[in-house]
């Protein structure tokens, strides 16, 4: 999804589920509504397997093709707020140009 200086392009504005693997890799994808009863697909579908294990999960907030924030909202994995350091470390490895420059955010990070 990284396209030069953008996530997608400058018109990209989704909220995307993400997981961080036990190896520290970030996996994200669009929710397609193919889940149970037409609901959005859950976080475990990003990593797959019978009993998926992750270091962190939540929602990634994109505005204008830039990362505006991320949080720990995952109904399946239910990460504790104290685990946000895992997300901070993983997202901190990304090029700063991919982040929206803002002073205040409505998100956890």
C-alpha atoms as an extended CHARMM CRD file, in Angstrom:
* protein
*
       109  EXT
         1         1  UNK       CA              0.0000000000        0.0000000000        0.0000000000  PROA      1               0.0000000000
         2         2  UNK       CA              2.9660000000        2.3400000000        0.3970000000  PROA      2               0.0000000000
         3         3  UNK       CA              3.2540000000        4.3370000000       -2.7990000000  PROA      3               0.0000000000
         4         4  UNK       CA              6.1800000000        6.7580000000       -2.5630000000  PROA      4               0.0000000000
         5         5  UNK       CA              5.2090000000        9.4100000000       -0.0210000000  PROA      5               0.0000000000
         6         6  UNK       CA              1.6750000000        8.0850000000        0.4860000000  PROA      6               0.0000000000
         7         7  UNK       CA             -0.3650000000        5.1880000000        1.7370000000  PROA      7               0.0000000000
         8         8  UNK       CA             -2.2950000000        4.6320000000       -1.4930000000  PROA      8               0.0000000000
         9         9  UNK       CA             -2.4540000000        8.1780000000       -2.8440000000  PROA      9               0.0000000000
        10        10  UNK       CA             -3.4060000000       11.6350000000       -1.5650000000  PROA      10              0.0000000000
        11        11  UNK       CA             -7.1120000000       10.7710000000       -1.9190000000  PROA      11              0.0000000000
        12        12  UNK       CA             -6.8430000000        7.6760000000        0.3280000000  PROA      12              0.0000000000
        13        13  UNK       CA             -8.8710000000        8.0960000000        3.5640000000  PROA      13              0.0000000000
        14        14  UNK       CA             -9.8250000000        4.7110000000        5.0520000000  PROA      14              0.0000000000
        15        15  UNK       CA             -9.7080000000        3.3080000000        8.5370000000  PROA      15              0.0000000000
        16        16  UNK       CA             -7.9590000000       -0.0440000000        8.1310000000  PROA      16              0.0000000000
        17        17  UNK       CA             -7.5420000000       -2.9440000000       10.5440000000  PROA      17              0.0000000000
        18        18  UNK       CA             -3.9250000000       -3.8030000000       11.2680000000  PROA      18              0.0000000000
        19        19  UNK       CA             -2.0650000000       -6.5200000000       13.1180000000  PROA      19              0.0000000000
        20        20  UNK       CA              1.5530000000       -6.6250000000       14.1670000000  PROA      20              0.0000000000
        21        21  UNK       CA              3.0680000000      -10.0770000000       13.9470000000  PROA      21              0.0000000000
        22        22  UNK       CA              5.2060000000      -11.6040000000       16.6520000000  PROA      22              0.0000000000
        23        23  UNK       CA              8.1660000000      -10.6970000000       14.3870000000  PROA      23              0.0000000000
        24        24  UNK       CA              7.1340000000       -7.0110000000       14.3820000000  PROA      24              0.0000000000
        25        25  UNK       CA              5.7670000000       -6.8680000000       10.8240000000  PROA      25              0.0000000000
        26        26  UNK       CA              2.6940000000       -4.7120000000       10.1420000000  PROA      26              0.0000000000
        27        27  UNK       CA             -0.1100000000       -6.3310000000        8.1330000000  PROA      27              0.0000000000
        28        28  UNK       CA             -3.1090000000       -4.2700000000        7.1030000000  PROA      28              0.0000000000
        29        29  UNK       CA             -5.9860000000       -4.6330000000        4.6810000000  PROA      29              0.0000000000
        30        30  UNK       CA             -9.3960000000       -3.3590000000        3.7580000000  PROA      30              0.0000000000
        31        31  UNK       CA            -12.4940000000       -4.6900000000        5.4710000000  PROA      31              0.0000000000
        32        32  UNK       CA            -14.7330000000       -6.1540000000        2.7990000000  PROA      32              0.0000000000
        33        33  UNK       CA            -18.0120000000       -6.9620000000        4.5300000000  PROA      33              0.0000000000
        34        34  UNK       CA            -17.6130000000      -10.6870000000        3.8600000000  PROA      34              0.0000000000
        35        35  UNK       CA            -17.6550000000      -11.5760000000        7.5440000000  PROA      35              0.0000000000
        36        36  UNK       CA            -20.4320000000      -13.3160000000        9.4240000000  PROA      36              0.0000000000
        37        37  UNK       CA            -23.8720000000      -11.8190000000        8.6660000000  PROA      37              0.0000000000
        38        38  UNK       CA            -22.2880000000       -9.3520000000        6.2010000000  PROA      38              0.0000000000
        39        39  UNK       CA            -20.1430000000       -7.6690000000        8.8630000000  PROA      39              0.0000000000
        40        40  UNK       CA            -16.6140000000       -6.4580000000        8.2020000000  PROA      40              0.0000000000
        41        41  UNK       CA            -13.9900000000       -9.1660000000        8.1850000000  PROA      41              0.0000000000
        42        42  UNK       CA            -12.2730000000       -9.4190000000       11.5930000000  PROA      42              0.0000000000
        43        43  UNK       CA             -8.5980000000       -8.8530000000       12.4720000000  PROA      43              0.0000000000
        44        44  UNK       CA             -7.6570000000      -12.5910000000       12.4820000000  PROA      44              0.0000000000
        45        45  UNK       CA             -8.2880000000      -12.7750000000        8.7250000000  PROA      45              0.0000000000
        46        46  UNK       CA             -5.2310000000      -10.5480000000        8.2270000000  PROA      46              0.0000000000
        47        47  UNK       CA             -2.8910000000      -13.1580000000        9.6490000000  PROA      47              0.0000000000
        48        48  UNK       CA             -4.8220000000      -16.3950000000        9.0980000000  PROA      48              0.0000000000
        49        49  UNK       CA             -4.3290000000      -19.7790000000       10.6570000000  PROA      49              0.0000000000
        50        50  UNK       CA             -6.3430000000      -21.7830000000       13.1580000000  PROA      50              0.0000000000
        51        51  UNK       CA             -5.2420000000      -19.8730000000       16.2720000000  PROA      51              0.0000000000
        52        52  UNK       CA             -3.5260000000      -16.6880000000       15.0670000000  PROA      52              0.0000000000
        53        53  UNK       CA             -1.1570000000      -14.9720000000       17.4510000000  PROA      53              0.0000000000
        54        54  UNK       CA             -0.1870000000      -11.3060000000       17.1680000000  PROA      54              0.0000000000
        55        55  UNK       CA              1.8160000000       -8.8360000000       19.2020000000  PROA      55              0.0000000000
        56        56  UNK       CA             -0.7380000000       -6.0470000000       18.6510000000  PROA      56              0.0000000000
        57        57  UNK       CA             -3.8780000000       -5.2220000000       16.6670000000  PROA      57              0.0000000000
        58        58  UNK       CA             -6.0480000000       -2.1920000000       16.0990000000  PROA      58              0.0000000000
        59        59  UNK       CA             -7.1820000000        0.3200000000       13.5200000000  PROA      59              0.0000000000
        60        60  UNK       CA             -4.9450000000        2.4380000000       11.2940000000  PROA      60              0.0000000000
        61        61  UNK       CA             -6.4070000000        5.8240000000       10.3770000000  PROA      61              0.0000000000
        62        62  UNK       CA             -5.3990000000        7.2710000000        6.9980000000  PROA      62              0.0000000000
        63        63  UNK       CA             -6.2080000000       10.8440000000        5.9420000000  PROA      63              0.0000000000
        64        64  UNK       CA             -5.0980000000       12.2060000000        2.5950000000  PROA      64              0.0000000000
        65        65  UNK       CA             -2.8010000000        9.2460000000        2.0810000000  PROA      65              0.0000000000
        66        66  UNK       CA             -0.9450000000        9.8630000000        5.3490000000  PROA      66              0.0000000000
        67        67  UNK       CA             -1.0960000000        7.9990000000        8.6550000000  PROA      67              0.0000000000
        68        68  UNK       CA             -3.1650000000       10.2140000000       10.9430000000  PROA      68              0.0000000000
        69        69  UNK       CA             -3.0960000000        7.7760000000       13.8630000000  PROA      69              0.0000000000
        70        70  UNK       CA             -3.5600000000        4.2370000000       15.0790000000  PROA      70              0.0000000000
        71        71  UNK       CA             -5.2760000000        2.6740000000       18.0290000000  PROA      71              0.0000000000
        72        72  UNK       CA             -5.8170000000       -0.5980000000       19.8630000000  PROA      72              0.0000000000
        73        73  UNK       CA             -9.4130000000       -1.2290000000       18.7620000000  PROA      73              0.0000000000
        74        74  UNK       CA             -9.6730000000       -4.9360000000       17.9990000000  PROA      74              0.0000000000
        75        75  UNK       CA            -12.7450000000       -6.8530000000       19.0670000000  PROA      75              0.0000000000
        76        76  UNK       CA            -11.0590000000      -10.2210000000       18.5960000000  PROA      76              0.0000000000
        77        77  UNK       CA             -7.5790000000       -9.7190000000       20.0510000000  PROA      77              0.0000000000
        78        78  UNK       CA             -8.6380000000       -7.1140000000       22.6560000000  PROA      78              0.0000000000
        79        79  UNK       CA             -5.1430000000       -5.6840000000       23.2090000000  PROA      79              0.0000000000
        80        80  UNK       CA             -4.4740000000       -3.8210000000       26.4110000000  PROA      80              0.0000000000
        81        81  UNK       CA             -3.6770000000       -0.1090000000       26.1540000000  PROA      81              0.0000000000
        82        82  UNK       CA             -0.2960000000       -0.8920000000       27.7310000000  PROA      82              0.0000000000
        83        83  UNK       CA              0.5730000000       -2.7960000000       24.5340000000  PROA      83              0.0000000000
        84        84  UNK       CA              0.5770000000        0.3900000000       22.4540000000  PROA      84              0.0000000000
        85        85  UNK       CA              4.3810000000        0.4800000000       22.7540000000  PROA      85              0.0000000000
        86        86  UNK       CA              4.4230000000       -2.4810000000       20.3280000000  PROA      86              0.0000000000
        87        87  UNK       CA              2.5270000000       -0.4000000000       17.7490000000  PROA      87              0.0000000000
        88        88  UNK       CA              4.7050000000        2.6500000000       18.4570000000  PROA      88              0.0000000000
        89        89  UNK       CA              7.8260000000        0.5910000000       17.7800000000  PROA      89              0.0000000000
        90        90  UNK       CA              6.4930000000       -1.0130000000       14.5790000000  PROA      90              0.0000000000
        91        91  UNK       CA              5.0410000000        2.1840000000       13.0940000000  PROA      91              0.0000000000
        92        92  UNK       CA              8.1470000000        4.0710000000       14.2320000000  PROA      92              0.0000000000
        93        93  UNK       CA             10.1730000000        2.0680000000       11.6950000000  PROA      93              0.0000000000
        94        94  UNK       CA              8.2060000000        3.6210000000        8.8280000000  PROA      94              0.0000000000
        95        95  UNK       CA              9.4390000000        6.6650000000        6.9570000000  PROA      95              0.0000000000
        96        96  UNK       CA              8.2070000000        9.8240000000        8.7610000000  PROA      96              0.0000000000
        97        97  UNK       CA              6.9980000000       11.2050000000        5.3950000000  PROA      97              0.0000000000
        98        98  UNK       CA              4.1070000000        8.6950000000        5.6060000000  PROA      98              0.0000000000
        99        99  UNK       CA              2.6570000000       10.4190000000        8.6890000000  PROA      99              0.0000000000
       100       100  UNK       CA              0.2690000000       13.3470000000        8.6770000000  PROA      100             0.0000000000
       101       101  UNK       CA              1.7160000000       16.3610000000       10.4170000000  PROA      101             0.0000000000
       102       102  UNK       CA             -0.7860000000       17.3450000000       13.0700000000  PROA      102             0.0000000000
       103       103  UNK       CA             -0.6490000000       18.7210000000       16.5820000000  PROA      103             0.0000000000
       104       104  UNK       CA             -3.8360000000       17.1440000000       17.8960000000  PROA      104             0.0000000000
       105       105  UNK       CA             -5.3820000000       13.7980000000       17.0460000000  PROA      105             0.0000000000
       106       106  UNK       CA             -8.5950000000       12.0930000000       18.0660000000  PROA      106             0.0000000000
       107       107  UNK       CA             -6.8220000000        8.7530000000       18.0410000000  PROA      107             0.0000000000
       108       108  UNK       CA             -4.7000000000        7.0230000000       20.6510000000  PROA      108             0.0000000000
       109       109  UNK       CA             -1.5240000000        7.6840000000       18.6500000000  PROA      109             0.0000000000
